[in-house]
Coordinates of C-alpha atoms and ligand atoms in Angstrom, one line a residue:
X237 CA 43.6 25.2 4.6
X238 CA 45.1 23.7 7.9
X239 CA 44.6 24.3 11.2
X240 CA 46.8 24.3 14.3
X241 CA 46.2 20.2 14.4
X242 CA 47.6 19.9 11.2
X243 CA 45.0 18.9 9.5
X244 CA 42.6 20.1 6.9
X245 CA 39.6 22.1 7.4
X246 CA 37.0 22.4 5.1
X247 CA 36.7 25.9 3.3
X248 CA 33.2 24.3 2.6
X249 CA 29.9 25.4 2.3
X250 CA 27.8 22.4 3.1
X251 CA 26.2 24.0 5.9
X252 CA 27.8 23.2 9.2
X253 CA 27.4 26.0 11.8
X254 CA 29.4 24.8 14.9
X255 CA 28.7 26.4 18.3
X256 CA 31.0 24.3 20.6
X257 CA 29.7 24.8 23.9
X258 CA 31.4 21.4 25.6
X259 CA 34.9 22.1 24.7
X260 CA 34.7 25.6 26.5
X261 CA 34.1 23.5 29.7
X262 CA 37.0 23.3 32.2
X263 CA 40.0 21.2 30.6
X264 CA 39.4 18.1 32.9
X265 CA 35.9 17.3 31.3
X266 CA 38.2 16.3 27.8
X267 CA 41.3 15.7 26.0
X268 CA 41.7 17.8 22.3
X269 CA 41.5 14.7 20.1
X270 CA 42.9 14.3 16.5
X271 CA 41.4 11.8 14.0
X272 CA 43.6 9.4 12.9
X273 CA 45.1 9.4 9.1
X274 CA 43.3 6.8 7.2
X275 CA 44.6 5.1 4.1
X276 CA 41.9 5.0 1.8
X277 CA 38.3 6.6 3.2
X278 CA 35.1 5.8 1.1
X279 CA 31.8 6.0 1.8
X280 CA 29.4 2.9 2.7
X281 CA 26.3 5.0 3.4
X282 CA 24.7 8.4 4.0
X283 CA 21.8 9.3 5.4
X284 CA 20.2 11.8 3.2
X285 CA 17.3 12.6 4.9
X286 CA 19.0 13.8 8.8
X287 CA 21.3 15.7 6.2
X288 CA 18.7 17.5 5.1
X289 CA 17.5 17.6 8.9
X290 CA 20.7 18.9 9.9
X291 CA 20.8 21.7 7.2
X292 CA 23.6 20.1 5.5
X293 CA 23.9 20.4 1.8
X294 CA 26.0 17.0 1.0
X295 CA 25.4 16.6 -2.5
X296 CA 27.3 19.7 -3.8
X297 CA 30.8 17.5 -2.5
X298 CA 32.4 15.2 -4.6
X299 CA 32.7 11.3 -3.2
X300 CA 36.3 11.8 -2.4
X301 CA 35.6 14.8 -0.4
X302 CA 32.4 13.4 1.0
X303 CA 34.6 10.4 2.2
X304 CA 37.3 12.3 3.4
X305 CA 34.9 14.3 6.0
X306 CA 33.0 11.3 7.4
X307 CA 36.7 9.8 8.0
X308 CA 37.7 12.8 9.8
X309 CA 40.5 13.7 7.3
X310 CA 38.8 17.0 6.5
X311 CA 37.6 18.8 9.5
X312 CA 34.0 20.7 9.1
X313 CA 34.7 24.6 9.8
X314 CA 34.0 25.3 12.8
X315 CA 34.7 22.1 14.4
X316 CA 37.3 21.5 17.8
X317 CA 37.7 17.8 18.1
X318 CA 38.3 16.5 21.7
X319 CA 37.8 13.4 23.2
X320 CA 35.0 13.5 26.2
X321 CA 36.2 11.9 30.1
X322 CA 33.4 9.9 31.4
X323 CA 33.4 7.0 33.9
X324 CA 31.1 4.0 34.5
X325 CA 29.8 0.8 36.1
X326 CA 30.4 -1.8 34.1
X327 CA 28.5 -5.3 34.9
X328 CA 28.3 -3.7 38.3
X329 CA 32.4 -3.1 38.5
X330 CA 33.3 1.0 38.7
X331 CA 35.8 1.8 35.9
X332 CA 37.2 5.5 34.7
X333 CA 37.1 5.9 30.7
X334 CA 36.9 8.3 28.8
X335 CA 36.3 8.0 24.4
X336 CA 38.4 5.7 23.7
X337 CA 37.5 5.4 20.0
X338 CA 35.1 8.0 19.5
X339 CA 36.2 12.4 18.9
X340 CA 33.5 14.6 19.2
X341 CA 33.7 17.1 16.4
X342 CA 31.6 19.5 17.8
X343 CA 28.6 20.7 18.4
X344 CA 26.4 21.5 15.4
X345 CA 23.2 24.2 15.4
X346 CA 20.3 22.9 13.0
X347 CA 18.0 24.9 11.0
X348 CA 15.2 24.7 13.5
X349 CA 17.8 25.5 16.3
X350 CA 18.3 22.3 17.9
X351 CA 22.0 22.1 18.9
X352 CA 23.4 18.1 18.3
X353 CA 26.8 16.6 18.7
X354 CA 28.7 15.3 15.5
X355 CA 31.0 12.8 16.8
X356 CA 33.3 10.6 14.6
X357 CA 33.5 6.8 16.1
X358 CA 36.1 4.3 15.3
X359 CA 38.7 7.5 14.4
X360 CA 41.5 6.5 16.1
X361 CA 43.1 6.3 19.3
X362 CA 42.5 9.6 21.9
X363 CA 44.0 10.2 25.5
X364 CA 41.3 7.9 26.5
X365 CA 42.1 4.9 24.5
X366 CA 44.2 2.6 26.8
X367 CA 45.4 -0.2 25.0
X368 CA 42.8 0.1 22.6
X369 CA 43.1 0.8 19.1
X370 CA 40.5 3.2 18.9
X371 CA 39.1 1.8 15.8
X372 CA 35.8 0.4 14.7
X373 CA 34.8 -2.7 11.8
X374 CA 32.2 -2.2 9.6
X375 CA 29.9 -4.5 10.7
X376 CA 29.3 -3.0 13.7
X377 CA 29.5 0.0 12.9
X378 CA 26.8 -0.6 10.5
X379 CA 24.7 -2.2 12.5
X380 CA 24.6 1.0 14.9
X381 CA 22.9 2.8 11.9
X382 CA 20.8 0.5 10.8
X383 CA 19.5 0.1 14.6
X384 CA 19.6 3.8 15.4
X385 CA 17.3 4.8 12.3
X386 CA 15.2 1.9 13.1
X387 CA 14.7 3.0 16.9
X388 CA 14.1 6.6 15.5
X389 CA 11.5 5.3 13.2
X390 CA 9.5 3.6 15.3
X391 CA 9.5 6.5 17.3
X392 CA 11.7 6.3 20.0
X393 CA 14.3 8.7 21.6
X394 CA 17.6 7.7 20.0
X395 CA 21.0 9.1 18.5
X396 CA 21.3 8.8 15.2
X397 CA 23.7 8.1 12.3
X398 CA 25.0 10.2 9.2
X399 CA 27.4 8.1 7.8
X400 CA 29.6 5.0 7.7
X401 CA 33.2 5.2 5.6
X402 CA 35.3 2.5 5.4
X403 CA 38.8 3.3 5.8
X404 CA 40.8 1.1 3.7
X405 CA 42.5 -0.5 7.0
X406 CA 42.3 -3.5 8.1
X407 CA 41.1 -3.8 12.0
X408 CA 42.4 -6.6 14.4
X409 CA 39.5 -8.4 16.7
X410 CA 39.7 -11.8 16.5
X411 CA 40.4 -11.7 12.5
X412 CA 41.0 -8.8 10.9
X413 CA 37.8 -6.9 9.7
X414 CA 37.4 -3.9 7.3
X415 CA 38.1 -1.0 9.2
X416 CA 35.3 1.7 9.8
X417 CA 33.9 5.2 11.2
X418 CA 30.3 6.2 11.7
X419 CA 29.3 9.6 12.2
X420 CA 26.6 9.8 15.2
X421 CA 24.2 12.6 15.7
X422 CA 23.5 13.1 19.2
X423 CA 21.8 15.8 22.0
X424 CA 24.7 15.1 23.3
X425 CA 26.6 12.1 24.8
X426 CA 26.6 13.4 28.9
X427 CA 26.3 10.0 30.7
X428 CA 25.5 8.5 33.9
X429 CA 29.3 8.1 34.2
X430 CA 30.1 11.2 32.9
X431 CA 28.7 12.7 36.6
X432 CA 30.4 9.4 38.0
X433 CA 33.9 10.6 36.7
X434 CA 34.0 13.6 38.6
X435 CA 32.1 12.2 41.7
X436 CA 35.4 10.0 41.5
X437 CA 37.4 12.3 41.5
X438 CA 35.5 14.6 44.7
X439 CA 35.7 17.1 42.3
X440 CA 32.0 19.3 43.9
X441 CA 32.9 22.1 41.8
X442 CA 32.9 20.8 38.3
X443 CA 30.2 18.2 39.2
X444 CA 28.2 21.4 39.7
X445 CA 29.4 22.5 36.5
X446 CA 28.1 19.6 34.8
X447 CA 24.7 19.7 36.0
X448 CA 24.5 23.5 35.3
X449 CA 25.7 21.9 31.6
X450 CA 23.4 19.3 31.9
X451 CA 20.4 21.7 32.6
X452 CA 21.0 24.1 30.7
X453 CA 21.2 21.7 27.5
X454 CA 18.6 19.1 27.9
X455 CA 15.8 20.6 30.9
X456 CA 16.1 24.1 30.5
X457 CA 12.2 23.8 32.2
X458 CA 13.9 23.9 35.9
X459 CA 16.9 26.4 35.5
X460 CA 14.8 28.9 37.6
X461 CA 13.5 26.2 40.0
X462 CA 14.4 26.6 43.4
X463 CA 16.1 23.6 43.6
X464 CA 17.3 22.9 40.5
X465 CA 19.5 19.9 41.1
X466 CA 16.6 17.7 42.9
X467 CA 14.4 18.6 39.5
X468 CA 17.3 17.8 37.2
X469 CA 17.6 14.3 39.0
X470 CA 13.6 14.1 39.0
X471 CA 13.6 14.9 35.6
X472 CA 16.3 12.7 34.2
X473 CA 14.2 9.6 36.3
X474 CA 11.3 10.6 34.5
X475 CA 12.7 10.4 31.0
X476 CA 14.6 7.0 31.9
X477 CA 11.7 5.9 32.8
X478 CA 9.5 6.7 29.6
X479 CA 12.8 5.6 27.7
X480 CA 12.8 2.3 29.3
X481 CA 9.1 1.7 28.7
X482 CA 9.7 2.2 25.3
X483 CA 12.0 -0.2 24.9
X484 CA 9.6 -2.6 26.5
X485 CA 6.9 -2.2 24.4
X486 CA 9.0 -3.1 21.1
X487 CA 11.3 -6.0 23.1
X488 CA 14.0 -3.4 22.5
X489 CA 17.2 -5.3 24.2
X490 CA 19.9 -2.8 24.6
X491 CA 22.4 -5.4 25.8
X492 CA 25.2 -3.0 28.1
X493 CA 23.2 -0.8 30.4
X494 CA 26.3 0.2 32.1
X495 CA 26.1 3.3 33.5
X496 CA 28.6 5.1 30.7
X497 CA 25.8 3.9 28.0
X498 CA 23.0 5.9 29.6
X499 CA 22.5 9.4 28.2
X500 CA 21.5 12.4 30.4
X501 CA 19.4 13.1 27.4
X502 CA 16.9 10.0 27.6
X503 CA 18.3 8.9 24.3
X504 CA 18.6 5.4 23.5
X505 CA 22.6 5.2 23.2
X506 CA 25.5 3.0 22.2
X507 CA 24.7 0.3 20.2
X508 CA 26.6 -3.0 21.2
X509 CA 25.5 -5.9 21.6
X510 CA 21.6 -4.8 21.2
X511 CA 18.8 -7.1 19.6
X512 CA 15.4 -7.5 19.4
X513 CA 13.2 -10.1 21.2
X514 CA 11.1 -12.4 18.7
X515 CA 9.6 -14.8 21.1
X516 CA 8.3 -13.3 24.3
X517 CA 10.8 -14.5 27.1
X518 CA 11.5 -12.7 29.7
X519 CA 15.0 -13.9 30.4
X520 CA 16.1 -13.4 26.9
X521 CA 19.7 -12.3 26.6
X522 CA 21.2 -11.8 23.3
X523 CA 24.9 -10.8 24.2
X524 CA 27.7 -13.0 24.7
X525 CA 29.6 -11.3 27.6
X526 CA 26.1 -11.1 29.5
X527 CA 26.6 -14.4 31.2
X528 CA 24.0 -14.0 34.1
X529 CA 21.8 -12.3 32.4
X530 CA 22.4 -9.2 33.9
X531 CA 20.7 -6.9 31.0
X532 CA 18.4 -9.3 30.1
X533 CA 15.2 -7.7 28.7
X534 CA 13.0 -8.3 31.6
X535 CA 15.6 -7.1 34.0
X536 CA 16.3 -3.5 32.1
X537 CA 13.3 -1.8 33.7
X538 CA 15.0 -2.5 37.2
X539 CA 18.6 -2.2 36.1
X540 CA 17.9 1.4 34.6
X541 CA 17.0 2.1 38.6
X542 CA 20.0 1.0 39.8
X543 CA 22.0 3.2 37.2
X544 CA 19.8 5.6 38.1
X545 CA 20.7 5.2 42.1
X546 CA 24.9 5.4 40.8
X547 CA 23.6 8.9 39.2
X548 CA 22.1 9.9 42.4
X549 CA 25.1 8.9 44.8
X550 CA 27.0 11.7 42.5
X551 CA 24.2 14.3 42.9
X552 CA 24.0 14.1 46.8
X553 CA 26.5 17.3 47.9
X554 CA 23.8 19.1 45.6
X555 CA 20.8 17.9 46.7
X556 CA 21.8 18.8 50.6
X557 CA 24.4 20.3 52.2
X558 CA 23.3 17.4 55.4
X559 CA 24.8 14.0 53.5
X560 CA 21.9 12.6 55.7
X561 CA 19.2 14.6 54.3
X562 CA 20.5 14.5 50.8
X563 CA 20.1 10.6 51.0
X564 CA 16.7 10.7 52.2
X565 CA 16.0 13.0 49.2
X566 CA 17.8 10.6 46.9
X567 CA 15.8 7.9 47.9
X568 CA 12.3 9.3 47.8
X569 CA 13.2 10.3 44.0
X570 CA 14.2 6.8 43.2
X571 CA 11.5 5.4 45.1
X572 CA 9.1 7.0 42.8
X573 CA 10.7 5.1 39.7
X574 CA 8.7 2.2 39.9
X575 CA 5.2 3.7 40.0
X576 CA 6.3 5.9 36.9
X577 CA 7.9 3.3 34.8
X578 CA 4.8 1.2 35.4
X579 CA 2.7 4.1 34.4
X580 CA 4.4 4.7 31.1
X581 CA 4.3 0.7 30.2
X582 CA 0.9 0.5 30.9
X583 CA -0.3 3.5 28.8
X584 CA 1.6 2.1 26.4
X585 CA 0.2 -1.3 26.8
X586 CA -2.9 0.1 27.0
X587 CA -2.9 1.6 23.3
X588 CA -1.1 -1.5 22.0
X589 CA -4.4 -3.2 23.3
X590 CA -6.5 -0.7 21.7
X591 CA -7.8 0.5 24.9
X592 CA -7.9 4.0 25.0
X593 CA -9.7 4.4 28.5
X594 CA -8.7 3.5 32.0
X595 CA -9.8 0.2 33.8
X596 CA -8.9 -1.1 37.2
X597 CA -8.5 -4.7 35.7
X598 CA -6.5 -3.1 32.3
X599 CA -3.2 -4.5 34.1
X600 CA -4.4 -7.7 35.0
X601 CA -5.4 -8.1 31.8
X602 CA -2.3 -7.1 30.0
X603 CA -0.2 -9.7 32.2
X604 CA -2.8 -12.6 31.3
X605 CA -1.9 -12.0 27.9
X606 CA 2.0 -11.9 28.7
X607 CA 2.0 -15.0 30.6
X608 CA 0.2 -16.6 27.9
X609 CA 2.8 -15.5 25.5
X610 CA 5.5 -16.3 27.6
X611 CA 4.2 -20.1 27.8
X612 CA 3.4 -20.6 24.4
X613 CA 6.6 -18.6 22.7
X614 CA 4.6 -16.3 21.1
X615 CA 6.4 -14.0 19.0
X616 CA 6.1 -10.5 20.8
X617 CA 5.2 -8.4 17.7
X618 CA 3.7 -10.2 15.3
X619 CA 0.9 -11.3 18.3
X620 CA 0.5 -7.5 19.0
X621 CA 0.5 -6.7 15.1
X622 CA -2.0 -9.8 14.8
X623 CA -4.2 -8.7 17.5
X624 CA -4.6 -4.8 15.8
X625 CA -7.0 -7.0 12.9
X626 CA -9.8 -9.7 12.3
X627 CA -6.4 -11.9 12.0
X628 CA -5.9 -12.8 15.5
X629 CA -8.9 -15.2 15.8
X630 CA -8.6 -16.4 12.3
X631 CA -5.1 -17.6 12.3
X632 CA -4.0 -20.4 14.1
X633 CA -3.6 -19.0 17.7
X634 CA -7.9 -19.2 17.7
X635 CA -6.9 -23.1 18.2
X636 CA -5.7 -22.3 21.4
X637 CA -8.4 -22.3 24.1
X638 CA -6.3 -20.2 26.5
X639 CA -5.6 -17.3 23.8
X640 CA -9.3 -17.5 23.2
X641 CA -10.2 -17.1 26.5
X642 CA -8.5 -14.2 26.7
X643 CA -9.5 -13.0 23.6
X644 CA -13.1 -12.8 24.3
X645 CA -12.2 -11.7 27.5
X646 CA -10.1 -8.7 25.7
X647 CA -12.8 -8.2 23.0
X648 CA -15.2 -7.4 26.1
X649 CA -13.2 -5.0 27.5
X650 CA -13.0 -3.1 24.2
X651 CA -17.0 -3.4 23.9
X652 CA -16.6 -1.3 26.9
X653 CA -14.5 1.5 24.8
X654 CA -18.0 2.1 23.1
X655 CA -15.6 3.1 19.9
X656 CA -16.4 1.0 16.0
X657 CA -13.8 -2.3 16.7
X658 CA -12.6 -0.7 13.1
X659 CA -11.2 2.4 14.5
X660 CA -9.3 0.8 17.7
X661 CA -7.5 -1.7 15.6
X662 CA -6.5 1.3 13.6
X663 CA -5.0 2.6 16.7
X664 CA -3.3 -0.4 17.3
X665 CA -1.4 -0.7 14.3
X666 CA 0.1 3.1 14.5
X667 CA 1.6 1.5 17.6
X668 CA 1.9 -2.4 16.9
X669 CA 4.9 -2.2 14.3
X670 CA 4.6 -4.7 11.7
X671 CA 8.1 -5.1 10.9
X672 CA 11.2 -4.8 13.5
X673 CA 14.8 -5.9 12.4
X674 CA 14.4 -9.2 12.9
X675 CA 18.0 -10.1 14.3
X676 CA 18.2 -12.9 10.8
X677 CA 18.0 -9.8 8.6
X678 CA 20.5 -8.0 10.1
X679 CA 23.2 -10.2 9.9
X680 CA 22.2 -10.8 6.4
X681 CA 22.1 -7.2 5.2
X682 CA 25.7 -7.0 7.3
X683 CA 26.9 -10.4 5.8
X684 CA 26.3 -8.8 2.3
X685 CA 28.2 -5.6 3.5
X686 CA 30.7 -7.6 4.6
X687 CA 31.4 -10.4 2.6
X688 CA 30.5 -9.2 -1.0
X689 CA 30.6 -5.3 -0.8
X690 CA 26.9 -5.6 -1.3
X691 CA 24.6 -2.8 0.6
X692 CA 21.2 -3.3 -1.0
X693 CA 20.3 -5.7 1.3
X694 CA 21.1 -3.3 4.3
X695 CA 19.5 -0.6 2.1
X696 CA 16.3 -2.0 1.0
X697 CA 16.2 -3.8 4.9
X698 CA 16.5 0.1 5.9
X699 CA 13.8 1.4 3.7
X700 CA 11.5 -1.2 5.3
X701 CA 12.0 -0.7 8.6
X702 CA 11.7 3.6 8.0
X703 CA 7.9 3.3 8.2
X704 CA 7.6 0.4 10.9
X705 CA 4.0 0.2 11.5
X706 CA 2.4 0.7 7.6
X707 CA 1.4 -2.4 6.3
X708 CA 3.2 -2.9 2.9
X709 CA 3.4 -5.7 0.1
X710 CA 6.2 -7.9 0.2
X711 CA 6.7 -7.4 4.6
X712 CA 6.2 -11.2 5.0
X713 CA 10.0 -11.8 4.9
X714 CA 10.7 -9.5 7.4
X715 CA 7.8 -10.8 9.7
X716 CA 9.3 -14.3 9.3
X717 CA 10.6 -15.9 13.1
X718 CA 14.3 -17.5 12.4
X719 CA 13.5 -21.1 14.1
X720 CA 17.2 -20.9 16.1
X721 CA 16.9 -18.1 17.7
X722 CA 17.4 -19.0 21.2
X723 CA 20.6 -19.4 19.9
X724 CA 21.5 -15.9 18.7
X725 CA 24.3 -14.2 19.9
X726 CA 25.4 -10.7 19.7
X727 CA 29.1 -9.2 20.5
X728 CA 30.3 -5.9 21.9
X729 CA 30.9 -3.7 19.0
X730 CA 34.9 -3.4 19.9
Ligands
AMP873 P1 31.5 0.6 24.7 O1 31.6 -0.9 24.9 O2 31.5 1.0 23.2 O3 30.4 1.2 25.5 O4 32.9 1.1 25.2 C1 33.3 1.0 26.6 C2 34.6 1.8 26.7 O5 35.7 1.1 26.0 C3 34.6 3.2 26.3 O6 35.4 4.0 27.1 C4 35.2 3.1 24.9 O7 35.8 4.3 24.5 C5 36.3 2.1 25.1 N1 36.6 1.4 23.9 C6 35.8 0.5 23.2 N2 36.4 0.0 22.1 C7 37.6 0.6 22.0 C8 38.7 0.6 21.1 N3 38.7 -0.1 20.0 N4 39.8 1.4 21.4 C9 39.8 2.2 22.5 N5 38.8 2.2 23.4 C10 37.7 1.5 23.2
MG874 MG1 29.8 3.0 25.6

């Protein structure tokens, strides 16, 4: 069966149920998008359990077929590909994009009703492309799912990932690479820059459009409120901020907070250059275009405000109908960042410390232990995961009269929680994870990919990290700091 694109659509019945709602939106917000004919498609991986999640009943397709529809050369009923127009700051410098290597299939409806973008990237070249080539390698592309699913795992608002396919074509970067396509699973992918490409453009009228999208979509709570547009913006502050703590508390470093790689949703999105933090620094930078240290992981907290300013400057005509006022209102809402980012960290620091009440001094104490860390290169989580047992004080930090100053200082403060010491370790560890992917393992589980066609290193690295906090036999090399890591660099996923 072939549709007016040409290609093929599946007369399947695996389970999609499309409801496109973004493609119905004024032509300027996309391009219609065709993924590009790929020589040999087959599958690298498939997430089996968000199949099942997304009602989709995979197993009844043969390989080929599976292959050929995570490669886009067999379109899912239902589907209208099109390639979304968003803008963005990037490193600070304003730029108009658009998916460039990335067609959003649609929008599909779940069992329990969610509605999720399928999006195909690395499928070719779109209207947006430019001079690139649309495509994605494997390595990359595989380590977006391996760090989605881990995000998702340990908890934390994230797109996810269905599949990677190779496609049999060779990529160009600076060698050639095998060529790739993962299918993501998104709430949607509305950006920061998405409001910044029509704000660009003075286009009022579809900016309006947009946030009536955005509302509707993802904070359905204030389409009634009386001024919808300053509770949209409060509301997208709030959930950045949460986000952002989150990220914090693991040493989550995303690695491109441009303002096109900040969801709407409060998903964690685009996976570049990301990486997590071993020893506690707070200038660490993993990524190799980051010269300055721009994204570093200390510096995302304040950086997700200033993306969050570039969103308000595109919200103003709807905040006021006085430019002046609308300002003023802008400002008080990112003015209130701070407080709330700090009050999501600090819970959050709070129940890594076991300390499930309030004290004035909680912060102070929180930031002794930082500093300490930050001196002595601890390694961020397994200190945390060491301090959620007897371990802390019987390892070899106890030899360190500082950390055992604190300690006893710590251990007083949960005296105070009047609570068995049994039961708020407990607590720790459903919050301490035990196992993050160490940046080491990754590139091993991609060098196996890679080099020798191997996945059960990426597999068996995957099955670890899907229950990140249980302790488990056999987690000690996954706990393991690599001794170079200062020297780690990451790479934009291009
Ligand atoms: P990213 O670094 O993935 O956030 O992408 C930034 C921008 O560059 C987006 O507009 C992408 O669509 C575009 N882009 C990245 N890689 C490619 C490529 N290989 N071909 C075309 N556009 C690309
Ligand atoms: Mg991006």
């Amino acid at each position: 069966m072939a549709d007016e694109t040409g290609l093929v659509t599946a007369d399947d019945n695996v389970g999609w149920q499309f409801d496109n709602t973004y493609s119905k939106l004024p032509n300027v917000f996309f391009a219609p998008a065709k993924p590009a004919t790929v020589r040999a498609p087959r599958l690298a991986i498939l997430n089996h359990r968000l199949a099942d999640e997304l009602g989709l009943d995979v197993g009844r397709l043969s390989a080929e077929t599976v292959a050929a529809l995570f490669a886009g050369q067999i379109l899912p009923s239902g589907s209208q590909p099109i390639a979304q127009a968003y803008a963005g700051h990037q490193f600070g410098n304003f730029t108009m994009l658009g998916d460039g290597r990335a067609i959003l299939l649609g929008e599909h409806r779940t069992p329990t009703g969610r509605l999720v973008d399928i999006q195909l990237k690395g499928a070719g070249q779109t209207h947006f492309s430019r001079r690139g080539d649309g495509r994605a390698a494997l390595g990359p592309m595989l380590r977006e799912y391996l760090i989605s699913e881990a995000m998702f795992a340990l908890g934390i608002p994230t797109t996810r990932s269905l599949a990677v396919v190779t496609t049999g074509e060779p990529v160009y970067r600076e060698s050639s690479l095998p060529g790739a396509i993962l299918t993501r699973v998104a709430a949607s992918h509305i950006r920061v820059g998405t409001f910044e490409y029509f704000a660009a453009r003075h286009d009022e009228a579809n900016l309006r459009v947009l946030a009536d999208y955005a509302i509707n979509r993802h904070y359905p709570e204030v389409v009634d409120a009386p001024n919808r547009y300053l509770e949209f913006f409060q509301a997208v502050v709030d959930r950045q901020a949460s986000l952002i703590a989150r990220w914090q508390l693991v040493g989550f470093i995303h690695g491109v907070m441009n303002t096109d790689n900040m969801a709407i949703s409060g998903e964690t999105i685009d996976y570049g250059p990301c990486a997590f933090m071993n020893a506690y620094r707070v200038d660490t930078v993993f990524s190799s275009i980051d010269r300055t240290g721009r994204y570093a992981y200390g510096n995302q907290p304040a950086i997700a405000q200033w993306n969050q300013a570039r969103f308000a400057e595109t919200l103003l005509p709807m905040l006021d109908s006085d430019q002046e006022k609308a300002v003023q209102i802008g400002l008080e809402v990112l003015g209130q960042y701070p407080a709330l980012f700090e009050q999501y960290w600090l819970s959050g620091m709070r129940e890594k410390l076991g300390m499930q009440s309030a004290e004035a001094g909680d912060l102070e104490l929180v930031q002794s232990l930082l500093a300490w860390m930050q001196k002595s290169h601890a390694d961020f989580t397994n200190t945390f995961r060491a301090l959620s047992s007897d371990d802390a004080m019987s390892g070899e930090l106890s030899g360190d009269p500082d950390f055992a100053a604190w300690h006893s200082q710590w251990q007083q403060r949960l005296g105070r929680e009047g609570r068995p010491i049994t039961l708020l370790y407990a607590s720790m560890r459903a919050v301490n994870p035990a196992v993050i992917p160490r940046n080491h393992k990754v590139e091993e589980a991609l060098a196996a990919a890679e080099d020798r066609d191997d996945l059960s290193v990426l597999h068996r690295l995957l099955e670890v990290l899907a229950t990140p906090y249980q302790a488990g036999p056999n987690l000690t090399p996954y706990q393991e700091i690599p001794p170079d890591d200062c020297s780690y660099r990451t790479f934009c996923g291009t």
